[in-house]
Coordinates of C-alpha atoms and ligand atoms in Angstrom, one line a residue:
M1 CA 44.5 150.8 170.2
I2 CA 43.7 147.4 171.6
G3 CA 40.7 145.6 169.9
T4 CA 37.5 145.4 171.9
R5 CA 34.3 143.5 171.3
I6 CA 30.9 142.9 172.9
T7 CA 30.9 139.1 173.3
A8 CA 27.6 138.5 175.1
I9 CA 24.3 140.1 176.1
G10 CA 21.6 139.3 178.6
T11 CA 18.4 141.1 179.6
Y12 CA 15.6 141.1 182.2
V13 CA 12.3 142.7 182.8
P14 CA 10.1 142.2 185.9
E15 CA 7.1 139.9 185.6
K16 CA 4.3 142.4 186.4
K17 CA 2.8 144.2 183.5
L18 CA 1.1 147.6 183.7
T19 CA -1.0 148.1 180.6
N20 CA -2.6 151.3 179.3
F21 CA -5.9 149.9 180.4
D22 CA -4.6 149.5 183.9
L23 CA -3.5 153.2 183.8
E24 CA -7.0 154.2 182.7
K25 CA -8.2 153.1 186.1
M26 CA -5.5 155.0 187.9
V27 CA -5.4 158.5 186.2
D28 CA -7.5 160.5 183.7
T29 CA -6.0 159.0 180.5
N30 CA -6.9 156.4 177.9
N31 CA -5.2 153.8 175.7
D32 CA -5.8 155.7 172.5
W33 CA -4.1 158.9 173.8
I34 CA -1.1 157.0 175.2
I35 CA -0.6 154.9 171.9
Q36 CA -1.0 158.0 169.8
R37 CA 1.4 160.2 171.8
T38 CA 4.0 157.6 172.8
G39 CA 3.5 154.3 171.0
I40 CA 3.7 152.5 174.4
K41 CA 1.2 149.7 175.2
E42 CA 2.5 148.4 178.5
R43 CA 5.5 148.5 180.9
R44 CA 7.0 146.2 183.5
I45 CA 7.0 147.1 187.2
A46 CA 9.4 145.7 189.8
R47 CA 8.0 144.1 192.9
P48 CA 8.2 146.2 196.1
D49 CA 11.1 144.1 197.3
E50 CA 12.8 144.1 193.8
F51 CA 15.4 146.8 193.2
T52 CA 17.8 147.9 190.4
S53 CA 20.5 145.5 191.7
D54 CA 18.1 142.6 191.4
L55 CA 17.2 143.5 187.8
C56 CA 21.0 143.7 187.1
I57 CA 21.7 140.3 188.6
S58 CA 18.8 138.7 186.6
A59 CA 20.1 140.3 183.3
V60 CA 23.7 139.0 184.0
K61 CA 22.4 135.5 184.8
D62 CA 20.6 135.5 181.5
L63 CA 23.9 136.5 179.8
M64 CA 25.8 133.8 181.6
Q65 CA 23.3 131.1 180.8
R66 CA 22.9 132.0 177.1
Y67 CA 26.6 132.3 176.3
N68 CA 28.0 129.8 178.9
K69 CA 30.1 132.7 180.3
N70 CA 32.1 132.5 183.4
L71 CA 32.5 135.9 185.0
D72 CA 35.2 135.0 187.6
D73 CA 37.8 137.0 185.7
V74 CA 35.7 140.2 185.1
D75 CA 38.0 143.0 186.1
M76 CA 35.6 145.9 186.1
I77 CA 31.8 146.3 186.6
I78 CA 30.1 149.4 185.4
V79 CA 26.4 150.0 186.2
A80 CA 24.6 152.9 184.4
T81 CA 21.5 153.8 186.5
S82 CA 19.5 156.7 187.8
T83 CA 17.7 154.6 190.3
P84 CA 20.3 152.9 192.4
D85 CA 19.2 150.9 195.4
F86 CA 21.1 153.5 197.6
P87 CA 22.9 156.8 196.9
F88 CA 25.8 154.6 198.3
P89 CA 26.9 151.8 198.3
S90 CA 26.8 151.4 194.5
V91 CA 24.7 148.9 192.7
A92 CA 28.0 147.7 191.1
S93 CA 29.4 146.7 194.4
I94 CA 26.2 144.9 195.4
I95 CA 26.2 142.8 192.3
Q96 CA 30.0 142.2 192.5
E97 CA 29.4 140.5 195.9
N98 CA 26.2 138.7 194.7
L99 CA 27.9 137.3 191.6
G100 CA 31.0 136.3 193.5
I101 CA 33.4 138.3 191.3
K102 CA 36.6 138.6 193.3
E103 CA 39.0 140.9 191.6
A104 CA 37.0 143.6 189.9
G105 CA 36.6 147.4 190.2
A106 CA 33.0 148.4 190.6
I107 CA 31.4 151.8 189.8
D108 CA 28.0 153.3 189.1
L109 CA 27.7 155.8 186.3
S110 CA 25.2 158.6 186.2
A111 CA 24.2 159.7 182.7
A112 CA 20.4 159.1 182.8
C113 CA 19.0 157.6 179.6
A114 CA 22.4 158.0 177.9
G115 CA 24.0 155.9 180.6
F116 CA 24.3 152.6 178.8
V117 CA 26.2 154.2 175.9
Y118 CA 28.4 156.2 178.2
A119 CA 29.2 153.0 180.1
L120 CA 30.0 151.1 176.9
H121 CA 32.3 154.0 175.9
T122 CA 34.0 153.8 179.3
A123 CA 34.5 150.0 179.0
H124 CA 35.9 150.3 175.5
S125 CA 38.3 153.1 176.7
Y126 CA 39.6 151.0 179.6
I127 CA 40.2 148.0 177.3
A128 CA 41.6 150.0 174.4
A129 CA 44.1 151.6 176.7
G130 CA 45.2 148.2 178.0
L131 CA 44.0 148.8 181.5
H132 CA 41.3 146.1 181.7
K133 CA 40.4 142.9 179.8
K134 CA 36.9 142.0 180.6
V135 CA 34.3 144.6 181.6
L136 CA 30.7 143.9 182.6
V137 CA 28.5 146.8 181.5
I138 CA 24.9 147.0 182.7
G139 CA 22.1 149.6 182.0
A140 CA 19.3 149.2 184.5
D141 CA 16.5 151.3 186.0
A142 CA 13.6 150.7 188.3
L143 CA 11.8 154.0 187.4
S144 CA 8.5 152.8 188.9
K145 CA 10.1 153.5 192.3
I146 CA 10.3 157.2 191.6
T147 CA 7.2 157.6 189.4
D148 CA 4.2 159.5 190.7
Y149 CA 1.2 157.3 189.7
T150 CA -1.2 160.2 190.2
D151 CA 0.7 162.3 187.5
R152 CA -0.7 161.3 184.1
S153 CA 2.1 163.2 182.2
T154 CA 4.8 160.9 183.6
C155 CA 3.3 157.6 184.8
I156 CA 2.3 156.6 181.3
I157 CA 5.9 156.6 180.1
F158 CA 8.2 154.9 182.4
G159 CA 8.9 151.2 183.2
D160 CA 11.6 148.9 184.7
G161 CA 14.3 146.7 183.1
A162 CA 17.9 145.8 182.7
G163 CA 20.4 144.9 180.0
A164 CA 23.9 143.6 180.5
V165 CA 26.8 143.1 178.0
L166 CA 30.2 141.7 178.4
V167 CA 33.0 143.8 176.7
E168 CA 36.2 141.9 176.2
K169 CA 39.7 142.4 174.7
D170 CA 39.9 140.9 171.3
E171 CA 43.1 141.8 169.4
S172 CA 41.5 141.0 166.0
S173 CA 38.3 143.1 166.5
K174 CA 37.6 146.5 165.2
S175 CA 34.0 146.5 166.5
F176 CA 34.0 150.0 168.1
I177 CA 34.0 152.2 165.1
G178 CA 33.1 155.7 166.3
F179 CA 31.5 157.6 169.1
H180 CA 30.1 161.0 170.0
L181 CA 29.4 162.4 173.5
G182 CA 27.9 165.7 174.6
S183 CA 26.1 167.6 177.3
D184 CA 23.9 170.7 177.5
G185 CA 23.6 171.6 181.1
S186 CA 21.5 174.6 180.3
G187 CA 18.5 172.2 180.2
A188 CA 19.2 170.5 183.5
Q189 CA 15.9 171.7 185.0
H190 CA 13.8 169.9 182.3
V191 CA 14.2 166.4 183.7
Y192 CA 15.3 165.8 187.3
R193 CA 14.7 164.1 190.6
I194 CA 15.5 166.4 193.5
G195 CA 18.7 165.7 195.5
L196 CA 20.5 167.6 198.2
S197 CA 20.0 170.8 196.2
K198 CA 16.6 172.1 195.2
K199 CA 17.8 174.6 192.6
V200 CA 19.6 174.3 189.3
N201 CA 20.4 177.0 186.7
D202 CA 18.7 179.5 189.1
T203 CA 15.4 177.5 188.7
E204 CA 13.6 176.4 191.9
L205 CA 12.9 172.7 191.6
L206 CA 9.7 170.9 192.7
D207 CA 10.2 169.5 196.2
T208 CA 9.0 166.0 195.5
Q209 CA 10.5 162.5 195.8
Y210 CA 9.3 161.7 192.2
L211 CA 10.8 162.2 188.8
V212 CA 9.8 165.5 187.3
Q213 CA 9.9 166.4 183.6
N214 CA 8.9 169.1 181.2
G215 CA 8.0 166.7 178.4
R216 CA 7.6 169.5 175.8
E217 CA 11.0 171.0 176.4
V218 CA 12.7 167.6 176.3
F219 CA 10.9 166.7 173.1
R220 CA 12.0 170.0 171.5
W221 CA 15.6 169.7 172.6
V222 CA 15.9 166.1 171.4
V223 CA 14.5 166.8 167.9
R224 CA 16.6 169.9 167.5
N225 CA 19.9 168.4 168.7
V226 CA 20.1 164.6 168.3
P227 CA 20.0 164.4 164.5
D228 CA 22.7 167.2 164.3
N229 CA 24.9 165.4 166.8
I230 CA 24.5 162.1 164.9
R231 CA 25.7 163.9 161.8
K232 CA 28.7 165.3 163.7
M233 CA 29.6 161.7 164.7
F234 CA 29.5 160.5 161.1
K235 CA 31.8 163.5 160.1
K236 CA 34.3 162.8 162.8
T237 CA 34.5 159.1 162.0
K238 CA 34.2 159.4 158.3
T239 CA 31.2 157.2 158.2
S240 CA 27.6 157.8 157.0
L241 CA 24.1 156.5 157.5
N242 CA 24.9 154.0 154.7
D243 CA 27.1 152.3 157.2
V244 CA 24.2 151.8 159.6
D245 CA 22.3 148.5 159.4
W246 CA 20.3 149.2 162.6
F247 CA 19.6 152.4 164.4
I248 CA 18.9 152.1 168.1
P249 CA 17.9 155.4 169.6
H250 CA 16.9 155.7 173.3
S251 CA 13.3 154.4 173.5
A252 CA 11.9 157.5 175.1
N253 CA 8.8 157.8 173.0
L254 CA 8.0 156.6 169.5
R255 CA 6.7 160.1 168.5
L256 CA 10.2 161.3 169.4
I257 CA 12.0 158.6 167.4
E258 CA 10.0 159.3 164.2
P259 CA 11.1 162.9 163.7
I260 CA 14.7 161.9 164.4
C261 CA 14.5 159.3 161.7
E262 CA 12.7 161.8 159.4
K263 CA 15.4 164.5 159.9
L264 CA 18.1 161.9 159.2
D265 CA 16.2 160.4 156.3
Y266 CA 16.7 157.0 157.9
P267 CA 13.9 154.3 157.6
M268 CA 11.8 153.5 160.7
G269 CA 11.9 149.8 159.4
K270 CA 15.6 149.7 160.3
T271 CA 15.1 151.3 163.7
L272 CA 14.9 149.2 166.8
Y273 CA 13.1 150.2 170.0
S274 CA 11.9 148.5 173.2
L275 CA 9.2 150.9 174.3
V276 CA 6.1 149.2 172.9
N277 CA 6.0 146.5 175.7
F278 CA 8.5 148.0 178.2
G279 CA 8.0 151.7 178.1
N280 CA 10.9 154.1 178.7
T281 CA 13.3 152.1 180.9
S282 CA 16.0 154.8 180.8
A283 CA 19.5 153.2 180.9
A284 CA 18.0 149.8 179.9
T285 CA 16.1 150.8 176.7
I286 CA 19.1 150.4 174.3
P287 CA 20.3 147.0 175.4
L288 CA 16.6 145.8 175.6
A289 CA 16.1 146.9 172.0
L290 CA 19.3 145.4 170.8
D291 CA 18.4 142.1 172.4
L292 CA 14.9 142.1 170.9
G293 CA 16.6 142.7 167.5
I294 CA 18.9 139.7 168.1
R295 CA 16.1 137.4 169.3
E296 CA 13.8 138.4 166.4
G297 CA 16.6 137.4 164.0
K298 CA 17.1 141.0 162.7
V299 CA 20.5 141.9 164.1
K300 CA 23.2 139.5 162.9
N301 CA 27.0 139.3 163.5
G302 CA 28.7 141.7 161.1
D303 CA 25.9 144.2 161.2
R304 CA 26.6 147.8 162.0
V305 CA 24.5 149.3 164.8
L306 CA 24.2 152.9 165.8
M307 CA 23.1 153.4 169.4
Y308 CA 22.2 156.9 170.5
G309 CA 21.2 157.7 174.1
F310 CA 19.9 161.1 175.4
G311 CA 18.3 162.3 178.6
S312 CA 18.4 164.3 181.8
G313 CA 21.4 166.6 181.9
L314 CA 20.7 167.1 179.2
V315 CA 23.3 164.6 178.0
H316 CA 23.7 162.5 174.9
A317 CA 26.0 159.7 173.6
G318 CA 26.3 157.7 170.5
Q319 CA 28.3 154.6 169.5
L320 CA 28.7 153.1 166.1
L321 CA 29.5 149.4 166.5
E322 CA 30.0 146.4 164.3
V323 CA 28.4 143.6 166.4
N324 CA 30.2 140.3 166.7
F325 CA 28.8 138.3 169.6
D326 CA 30.0 134.9 170.7
E327 CA 27.8 132.0 169.6
V328 CA 24.7 131.6 171.7
K329 CA 24.9 128.2 173.6
N330 CA 21.4 128.1 175.2
E331 CA 18.4 130.1 174.2
S332 CA 16.5 131.6 177.1
R333 CA 12.9 132.8 177.4
F334 CA 12.4 136.5 176.9
L335 CA 9.2 137.7 178.5
Ligands
LIG1 C1 5.2 163.5 177.8 C2 4.6 163.6 176.4 C3 4.2 162.3 175.9 C4 3.4 164.6 176.5 O1 2.9 164.7 175.1 P1 2.5 166.2 174.6 O2 2.0 166.0 173.3 O3 3.8 167.1 174.8 O4 1.4 166.6 175.6 P2 1.2 167.9 176.5 O5 1.9 167.7 177.8 O6 1.5 169.1 175.7 O7 -0.3 167.8 176.7 C5 -1.3 167.9 175.7 C6 -2.7 167.7 176.3 O8 -2.8 166.3 176.7 C7 -3.1 166.3 178.1 N1 -2.5 165.1 178.6 C8 -1.2 165.0 179.2 N2 -1.0 163.8 179.6 C9 -2.1 163.0 179.3 C10 -2.5 161.7 179.5 N3 -1.6 160.8 180.0 N4 -3.7 161.3 179.0 C11 -4.5 162.1 178.5 N5 -4.3 163.5 178.3 C12 -3.0 163.9 178.7 C13 -2.6 167.6 178.7 O9 -3.3 167.9 179.8 C14 -2.9 168.5 177.5 O10 -4.3 168.9 177.6 P3 -4.7 170.4 177.2 O11 -4.3 170.6 175.8 O12 -6.2 170.3 177.4 O13 -4.0 171.2 178.2 C15 5.7 164.2 175.5 O14 5.9 165.6 175.7 C16 7.0 163.5 175.5 O15 7.1 162.3 175.3 N6 8.0 164.2 175.8 C17 9.4 163.7 175.8 C18 9.5 163.2 177.2 C19 10.6 162.1 177.3 O16 10.9 161.4 176.4 N7 11.2 162.0 178.5 C20 12.2 161.1 178.8 C21 13.5 161.8 178.9 S1 14.7 160.9 178.0

């Protein structure tokens, strides 16, 4: 298998903050309830004229500037998102043109909140098989565009953001240690946005343009399944929690991360999440949390990081990774 490594990372969140106190004025909720049930304090909201492709481009520009990276020879672009600017064309093709990348394949990947890990796995597979050399992977969502701000059960949770990484061939690297993927379509009706069909698993779906979720069911499924699947990944790859310096679960909700850590007997202090200031940004939560960890001086080259995404589908994906980024050339502001 050909060696593969993440060489650079960049992130972006929109300027506008939506705090719990702002939400108190919009729906029947309060700061204490939101903090107690989710751990979220505020989220970022894209401008009306700012879409997922714009968030992606800003995250990639952050990556290029920090690591002095030239992306002319990127040969594949993968964007994980549930909120593309259009059903088609893809976000990946929009950013390919905008970034002036000439000879690259471009695809969007649909795996909801597990999308970034699926995209990373895809990039690794392409490179390990010798088919590609330099893959740009982005997890980005503008969930505010599909959130009903009169529904207090969802509008308190979601926010907008993007995270980009460059995955490159590196013969000497053994960075990608192990992975685990899965899907349980029997729960497809628990988180969705209506499409051409209005029915799944014989369940009639709500006919609304907004994201719909049964928070309780998702909560139950995650706590029941994610720790077991993480254990399966360890078994398959002959690794254990002792090999994990930092755990980065999808930042859905702090009250969801706590029981996962409890069931795994893994310390919350070694767990990274991006939800406190950014909310649940779906495909962006994991790269945002990783970048926060890097910028706070927690995650260092040589550390082993376990990412685990889960969400609508219901799908899940994990990746155990030894991080070894290139040296940062220019620090940039992180909002
Ligand atoms: C959404 C979520 C925070 C709701 O928390 P919960 O503890 O399950 O809350 P419930 O929906 O059972 O509601 C409990 C009570 O709080 C009320 N409530 C719901 N939202 C509220 C809000 N924003 N503010 C105040 N009260 C609220 C409910 O009406 C209910 O009141 P009742 O007992 O009088 O009927 C939680 O279920 C969750 O995070 N689930 C996972 C969702 C997720 O991560 N989705 C992303 C997919 S990856």
